[in-house]
Tab-separated table of C-alpha atoms in Angstrom:
chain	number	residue	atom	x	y	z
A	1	UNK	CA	0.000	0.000	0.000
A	2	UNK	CA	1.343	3.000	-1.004
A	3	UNK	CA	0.301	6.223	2.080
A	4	UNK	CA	0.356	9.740	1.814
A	5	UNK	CA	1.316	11.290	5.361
A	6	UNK	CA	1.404	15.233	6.095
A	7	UNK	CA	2.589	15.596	9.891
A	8	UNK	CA	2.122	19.308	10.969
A	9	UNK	CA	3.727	20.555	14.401
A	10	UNK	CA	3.142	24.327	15.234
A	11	UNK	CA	4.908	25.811	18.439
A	12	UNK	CA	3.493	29.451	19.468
A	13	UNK	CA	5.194	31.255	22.603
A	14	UNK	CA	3.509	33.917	24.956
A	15	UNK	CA	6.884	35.071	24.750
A	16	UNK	CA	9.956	35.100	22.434
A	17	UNK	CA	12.481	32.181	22.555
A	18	UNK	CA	15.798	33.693	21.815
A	19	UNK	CA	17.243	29.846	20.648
A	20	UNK	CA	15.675	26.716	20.119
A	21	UNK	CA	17.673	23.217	19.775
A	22	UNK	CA	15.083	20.194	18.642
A	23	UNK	CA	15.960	16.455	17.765
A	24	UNK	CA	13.522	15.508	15.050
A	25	UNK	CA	12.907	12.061	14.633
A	26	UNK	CA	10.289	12.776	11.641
A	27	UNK	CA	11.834	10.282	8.954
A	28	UNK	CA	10.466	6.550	8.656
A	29	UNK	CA	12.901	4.395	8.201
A	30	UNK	CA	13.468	1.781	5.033
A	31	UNK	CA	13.265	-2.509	5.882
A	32	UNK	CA	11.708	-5.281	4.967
A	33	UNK	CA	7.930	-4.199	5.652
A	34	UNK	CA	8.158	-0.516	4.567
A	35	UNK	CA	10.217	2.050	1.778
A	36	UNK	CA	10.207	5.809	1.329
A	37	UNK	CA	9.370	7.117	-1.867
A	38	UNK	CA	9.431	10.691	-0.801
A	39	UNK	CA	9.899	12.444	2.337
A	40	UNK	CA	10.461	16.035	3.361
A	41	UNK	CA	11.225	17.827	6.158
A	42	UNK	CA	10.227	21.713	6.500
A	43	UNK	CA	12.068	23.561	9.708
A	44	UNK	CA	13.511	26.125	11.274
A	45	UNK	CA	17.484	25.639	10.779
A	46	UNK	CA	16.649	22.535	9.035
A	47	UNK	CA	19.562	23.717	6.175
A	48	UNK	CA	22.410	23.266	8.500
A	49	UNK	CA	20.914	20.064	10.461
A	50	UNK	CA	23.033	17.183	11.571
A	51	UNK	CA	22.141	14.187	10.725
A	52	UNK	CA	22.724	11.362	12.660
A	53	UNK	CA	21.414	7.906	13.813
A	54	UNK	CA	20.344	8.014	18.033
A	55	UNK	CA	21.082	4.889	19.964
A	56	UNK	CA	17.634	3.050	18.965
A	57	UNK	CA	18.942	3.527	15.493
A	58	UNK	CA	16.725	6.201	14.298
A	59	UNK	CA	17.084	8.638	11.889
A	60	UNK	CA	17.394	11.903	13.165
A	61	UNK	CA	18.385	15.464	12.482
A	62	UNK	CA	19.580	18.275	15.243
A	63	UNK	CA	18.458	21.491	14.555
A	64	UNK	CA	18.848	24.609	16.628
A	65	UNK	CA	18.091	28.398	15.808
A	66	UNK	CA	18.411	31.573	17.469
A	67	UNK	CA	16.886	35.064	17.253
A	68	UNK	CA	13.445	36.266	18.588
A	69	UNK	CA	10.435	33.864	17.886
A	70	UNK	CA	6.902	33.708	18.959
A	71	UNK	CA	6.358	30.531	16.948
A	72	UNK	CA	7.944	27.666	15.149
A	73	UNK	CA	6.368	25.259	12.518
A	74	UNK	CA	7.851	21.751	11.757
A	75	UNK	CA	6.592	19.857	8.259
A	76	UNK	CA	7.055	16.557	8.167
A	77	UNK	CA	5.331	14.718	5.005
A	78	UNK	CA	6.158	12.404	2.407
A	79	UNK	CA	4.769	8.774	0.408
A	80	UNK	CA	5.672	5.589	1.656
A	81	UNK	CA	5.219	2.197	0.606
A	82	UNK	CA	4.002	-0.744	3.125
A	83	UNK	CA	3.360	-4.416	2.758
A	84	UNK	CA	2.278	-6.917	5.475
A	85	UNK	CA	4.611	-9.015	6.833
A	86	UNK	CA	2.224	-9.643	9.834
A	87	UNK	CA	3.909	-7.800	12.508
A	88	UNK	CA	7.202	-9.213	11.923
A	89	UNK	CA	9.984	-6.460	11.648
A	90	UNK	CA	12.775	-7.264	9.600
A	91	UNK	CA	15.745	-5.358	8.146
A	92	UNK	CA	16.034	-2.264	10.940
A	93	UNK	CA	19.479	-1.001	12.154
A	94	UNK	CA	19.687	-2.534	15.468
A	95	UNK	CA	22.509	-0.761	17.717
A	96	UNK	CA	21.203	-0.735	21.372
A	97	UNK	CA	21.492	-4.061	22.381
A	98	UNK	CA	18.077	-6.551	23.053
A	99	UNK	CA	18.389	-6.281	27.018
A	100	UNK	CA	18.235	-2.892	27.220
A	101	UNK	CA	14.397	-2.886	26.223
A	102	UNK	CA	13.558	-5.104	29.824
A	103	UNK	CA	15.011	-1.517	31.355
A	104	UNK	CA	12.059	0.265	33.456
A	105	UNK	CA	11.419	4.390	33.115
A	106	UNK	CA	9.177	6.688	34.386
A	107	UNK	CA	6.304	5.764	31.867
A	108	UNK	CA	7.053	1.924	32.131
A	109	UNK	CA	7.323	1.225	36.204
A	110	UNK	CA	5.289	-1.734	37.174
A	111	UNK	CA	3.089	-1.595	40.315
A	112	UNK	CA	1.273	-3.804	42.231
A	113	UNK	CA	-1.798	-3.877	39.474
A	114	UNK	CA	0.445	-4.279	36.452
A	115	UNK	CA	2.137	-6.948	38.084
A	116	UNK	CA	-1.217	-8.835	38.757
A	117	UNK	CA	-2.180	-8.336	35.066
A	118	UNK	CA	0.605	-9.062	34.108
A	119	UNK	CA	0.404	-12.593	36.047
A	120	UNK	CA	-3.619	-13.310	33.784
A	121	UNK	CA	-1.397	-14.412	31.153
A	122	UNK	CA	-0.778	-17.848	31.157
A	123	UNK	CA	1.939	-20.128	29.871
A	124	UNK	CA	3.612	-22.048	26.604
A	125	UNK	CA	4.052	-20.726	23.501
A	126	UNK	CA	5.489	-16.871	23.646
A	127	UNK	CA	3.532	-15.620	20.414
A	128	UNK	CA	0.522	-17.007	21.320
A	129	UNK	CA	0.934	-15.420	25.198
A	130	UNK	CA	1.817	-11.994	23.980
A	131	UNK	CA	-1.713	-12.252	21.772
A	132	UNK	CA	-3.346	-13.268	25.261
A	133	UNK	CA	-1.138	-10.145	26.667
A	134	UNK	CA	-2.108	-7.689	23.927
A	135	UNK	CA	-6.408	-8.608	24.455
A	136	UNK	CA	-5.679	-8.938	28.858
A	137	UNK	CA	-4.376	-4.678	28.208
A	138	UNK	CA	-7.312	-3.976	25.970
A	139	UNK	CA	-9.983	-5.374	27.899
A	140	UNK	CA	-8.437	-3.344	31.349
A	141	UNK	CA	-8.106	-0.080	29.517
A	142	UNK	CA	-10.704	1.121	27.323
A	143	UNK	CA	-10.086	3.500	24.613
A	144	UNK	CA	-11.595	6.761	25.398
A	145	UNK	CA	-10.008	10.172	24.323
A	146	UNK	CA	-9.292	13.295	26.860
A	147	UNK	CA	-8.948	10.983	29.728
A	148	UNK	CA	-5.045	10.858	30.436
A	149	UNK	CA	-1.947	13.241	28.827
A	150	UNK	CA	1.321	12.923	27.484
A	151	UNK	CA	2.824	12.265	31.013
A	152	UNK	CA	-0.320	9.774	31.911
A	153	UNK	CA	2.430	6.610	33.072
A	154	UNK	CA	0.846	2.935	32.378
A	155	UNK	CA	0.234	2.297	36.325
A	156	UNK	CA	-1.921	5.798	36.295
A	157	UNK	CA	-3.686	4.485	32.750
A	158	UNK	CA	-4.525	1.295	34.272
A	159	UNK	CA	-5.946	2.651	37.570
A	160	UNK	CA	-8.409	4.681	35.518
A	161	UNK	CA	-9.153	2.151	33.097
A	162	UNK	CA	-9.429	4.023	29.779
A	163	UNK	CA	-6.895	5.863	27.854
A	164	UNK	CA	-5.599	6.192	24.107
A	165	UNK	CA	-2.660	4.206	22.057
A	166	UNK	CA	0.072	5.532	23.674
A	167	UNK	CA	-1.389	4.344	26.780
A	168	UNK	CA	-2.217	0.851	25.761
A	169	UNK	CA	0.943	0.857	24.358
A	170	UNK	CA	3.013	1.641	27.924
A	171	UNK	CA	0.533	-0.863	29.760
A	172	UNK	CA	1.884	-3.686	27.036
A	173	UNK	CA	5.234	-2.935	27.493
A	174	UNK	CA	5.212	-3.126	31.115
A	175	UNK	CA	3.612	-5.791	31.419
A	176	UNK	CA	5.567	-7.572	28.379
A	177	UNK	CA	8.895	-6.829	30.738
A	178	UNK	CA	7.557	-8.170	33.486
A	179	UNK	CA	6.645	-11.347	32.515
A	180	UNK	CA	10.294	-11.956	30.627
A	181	UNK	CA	10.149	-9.981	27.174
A	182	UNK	CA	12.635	-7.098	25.635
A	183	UNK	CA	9.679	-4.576	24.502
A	184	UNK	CA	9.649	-0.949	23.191
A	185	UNK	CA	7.521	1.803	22.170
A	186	UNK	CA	7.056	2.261	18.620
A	187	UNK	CA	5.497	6.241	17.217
A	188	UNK	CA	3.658	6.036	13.510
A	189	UNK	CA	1.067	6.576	11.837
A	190	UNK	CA	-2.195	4.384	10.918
A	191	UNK	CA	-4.457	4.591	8.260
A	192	UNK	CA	-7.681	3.476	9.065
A	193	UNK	CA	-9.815	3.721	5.678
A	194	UNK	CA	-9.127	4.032	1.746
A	195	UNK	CA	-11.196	7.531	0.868
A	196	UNK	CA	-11.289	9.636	3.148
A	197	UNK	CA	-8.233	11.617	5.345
A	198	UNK	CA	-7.695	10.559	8.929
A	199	UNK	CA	-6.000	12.095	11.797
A	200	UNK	CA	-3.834	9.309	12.659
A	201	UNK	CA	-0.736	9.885	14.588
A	202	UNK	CA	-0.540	6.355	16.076
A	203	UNK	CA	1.180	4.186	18.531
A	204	UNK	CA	2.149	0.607	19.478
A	205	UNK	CA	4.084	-1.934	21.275
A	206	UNK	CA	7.247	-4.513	19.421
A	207	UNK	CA	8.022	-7.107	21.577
A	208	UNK	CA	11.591	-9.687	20.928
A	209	UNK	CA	11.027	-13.088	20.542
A	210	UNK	CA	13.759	-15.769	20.618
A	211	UNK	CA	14.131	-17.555	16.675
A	212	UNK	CA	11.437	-14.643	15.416
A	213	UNK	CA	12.946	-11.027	16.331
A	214	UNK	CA	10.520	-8.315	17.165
A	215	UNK	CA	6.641	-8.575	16.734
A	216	UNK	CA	4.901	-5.267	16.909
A	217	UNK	CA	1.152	-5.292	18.679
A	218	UNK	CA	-1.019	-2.524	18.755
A	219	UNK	CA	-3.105	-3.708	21.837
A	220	UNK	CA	-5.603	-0.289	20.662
A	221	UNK	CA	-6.661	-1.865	17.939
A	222	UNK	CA	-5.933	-5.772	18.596
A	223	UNK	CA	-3.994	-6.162	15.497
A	224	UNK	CA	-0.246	-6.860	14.731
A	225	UNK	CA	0.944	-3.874	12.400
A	226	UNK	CA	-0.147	-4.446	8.612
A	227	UNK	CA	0.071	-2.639	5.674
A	228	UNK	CA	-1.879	-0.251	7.200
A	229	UNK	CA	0.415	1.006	9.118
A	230	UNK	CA	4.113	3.667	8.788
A	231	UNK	CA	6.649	3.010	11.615
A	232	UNK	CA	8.639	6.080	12.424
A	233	UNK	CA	10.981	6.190	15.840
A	234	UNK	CA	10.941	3.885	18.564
A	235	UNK	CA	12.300	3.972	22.220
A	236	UNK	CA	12.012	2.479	25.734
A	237	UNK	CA	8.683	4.584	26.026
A	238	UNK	CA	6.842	7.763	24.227
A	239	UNK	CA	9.881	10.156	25.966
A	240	UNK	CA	12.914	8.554	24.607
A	241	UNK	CA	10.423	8.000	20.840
A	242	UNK	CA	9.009	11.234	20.528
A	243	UNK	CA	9.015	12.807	17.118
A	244	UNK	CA	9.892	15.793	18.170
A	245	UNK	CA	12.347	16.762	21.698
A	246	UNK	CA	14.197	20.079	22.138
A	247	UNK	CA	15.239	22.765	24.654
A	248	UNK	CA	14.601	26.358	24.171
A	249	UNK	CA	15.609	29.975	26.012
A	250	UNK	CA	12.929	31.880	26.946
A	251	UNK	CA	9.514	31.253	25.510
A	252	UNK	CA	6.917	31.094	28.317
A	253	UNK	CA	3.688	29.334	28.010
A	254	UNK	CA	4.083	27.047	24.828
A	255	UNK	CA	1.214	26.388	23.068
A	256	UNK	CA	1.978	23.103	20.829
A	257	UNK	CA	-0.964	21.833	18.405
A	258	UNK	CA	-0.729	18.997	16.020
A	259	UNK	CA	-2.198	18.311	12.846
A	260	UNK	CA	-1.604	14.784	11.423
A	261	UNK	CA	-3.403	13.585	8.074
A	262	UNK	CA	-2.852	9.783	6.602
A	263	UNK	CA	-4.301	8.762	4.108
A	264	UNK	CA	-4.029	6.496	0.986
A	265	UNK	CA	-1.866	7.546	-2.253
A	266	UNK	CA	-4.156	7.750	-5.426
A	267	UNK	CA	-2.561	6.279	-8.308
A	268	UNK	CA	-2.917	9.835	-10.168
A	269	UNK	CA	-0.533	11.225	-7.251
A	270	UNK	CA	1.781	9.537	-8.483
C-alpha cells in the first residue's frame, strides 16, 4: 500500500524564545515491511541540520536556531510504501542491544496492578501469550479520548481504566517486561480507511522473541501492524520516541498543536 502522510507541528510562545535546539525524529525508516518514496522535512534551521542515527537507530536530524520567535512550525510529510509481513519487523538497524528494552522508566514502572495483570497471562508458547497479553491490556483499559496526557504513566492508565494508544501501548510494554520480554515503544502513523483523510498519529508496542525477532502489537486496535500502518521512531517509552524533543531559552507558556493527516496515495498522485 502505497500512504500519503502530512505531519504538521506548530509551536506558538507567549513570549519570544531567543534559541531553540530540537531532535527531530520525523523520517520513517526503510526494511523489509516498509520504503520511502518521498519524504520532506520543513524547519527552522533545518539547512544546517546534523544528521545522525540516536542509539535506537533512528534517523534523526539536530536542529537549533536563534533570534526572537513567537512561533515555530515543523513539516514533516512524504509517500511511503508498506506491505504486510504480519507484525514481523525485519531489516532495521539494530545498535542498542536486546536487554536494554527489559530496562524500566518513568512511563514503564510496574506496580502492584500491572504486576497482577501481568500474572492473567498464562503459559507455553510466547507468540501465542503476547496475543493473550495484547487482548488482557485492551480489555483493562478502554479507549476513550481526553482521559489521560502525554505524562499519563501505564500504572496511572490502568488505575483509571481508559486511555488512548500511547497508553495501551506503555501498559503492554510493562507488562511484556515483566513477565520476561525485551519490549519498546514504537510512534507512527495508521491509516484506518481508503477515501477519506484521517488524523492518525498512532502508537504501538514490538516485543523480541527468541528464533522470530521483534513482533509489533497494537493492543488499541488488537492487530499486529499491517500494511496499514508507517513506523517512524521507537524507544524504551513515548519520551525517549518522541518525534519531536528540544530545549529552548525563553519562551513562556508554549502552546503546541498537532495536525496529522494519513491517508491512501491515489494512483494519479503519483
Amino acid at each position: 500500500m502505497r500512504i500519503s502522510i502530512g505531519h504538521v507541528s506548530r509551536y506558538s510562545y507567549a513570549e519570544p524564545t531567543s534559541y531553540i535546539v530540537q531532535t527531530l525524529r520525523l523520517t520513517p525508516p526503510v526494511f523489509e515491511s516498509q520504503r520511502v518514496l518521498e519524504w520532506s522535512i520543513s524547519a527552522p534551521g533545518i539547512e544546517k541540520a546534523r544528521k545522525f542515527r540516536d542509539g535506537f537507530g533512528n534517523d534523526a536530524h539536530l536542529v537549533s536556531y536563534s533570534g526572537l520567535h513567537d512561533n515555530a512550525v515543523v513539516i514533516a510529510k512524504g509517500v511511503v510504501e508498506t506491505a504486510d509481513h504480519a507484525g514481523i519487523v525485519r531489516g532495521l538497524p539494530e545498535i542498542a542491544p536486546i536487554r536494554v528494552f527489559m530496562r524500566e522508566t518513568e512511563m514503564t514502572r510496574p506496580d502492584a496492578a500491572l504486576q497482577d495483570l501481568a500474572a492473567r497471562v498464562g503459559s507455553g508458547d510466547a507468540v501465542a501469550r503476547l496475543h493473550e497479553l495484547m487482548h488482557t491490556v485492551r480489555q483493562a483499559v478502554d479507549y476513550k479520548i481526553g482521559t489521560t496526557t502525554q505524562h499519563t504513566t501505564a500504572a496511572s492508565a490502568l488505575a483509571k481504566g481508559e486511555g488512548v494508544c500511547q497508553d495501551h501501548a506503555h501498559v503492554f510494554i510493562t507488562c511484556a517486561r515483566i513477565i520476561g520480554f525485551p519490549a519498546r515503544y514504537v510512534n507512527g502513523y495508521f491509516i484506518s480507511g481508503e477515501d477519506d483523510p484521517s488524523e492518525a498519529h498512532h502508537a504501538w508496542a514490538e516485543v523480541w522473541v527468541d528464533d522470530v525477532g521483534w513482533i509489533g502489537f497494537d493492543a488499541a486496535n488488537l492487530v499486529c501492524p499491517t500494511d496499514r500502518y508507517v513506523r517512524l521512531a521507537t524507544g524504551l517509552d513515548a519520551v525517549s520516541a518522541a518525534p519531536i524533543r528540544g530545549t529552548r531559552r525563553g519562551g513562556a507558556n508554549e502552546t503546541l498543536d498537532v495536525i496529522v493527516e494519513v491517508q491512501q496515495h491515489s494512483s494519479q498522485q503519483q
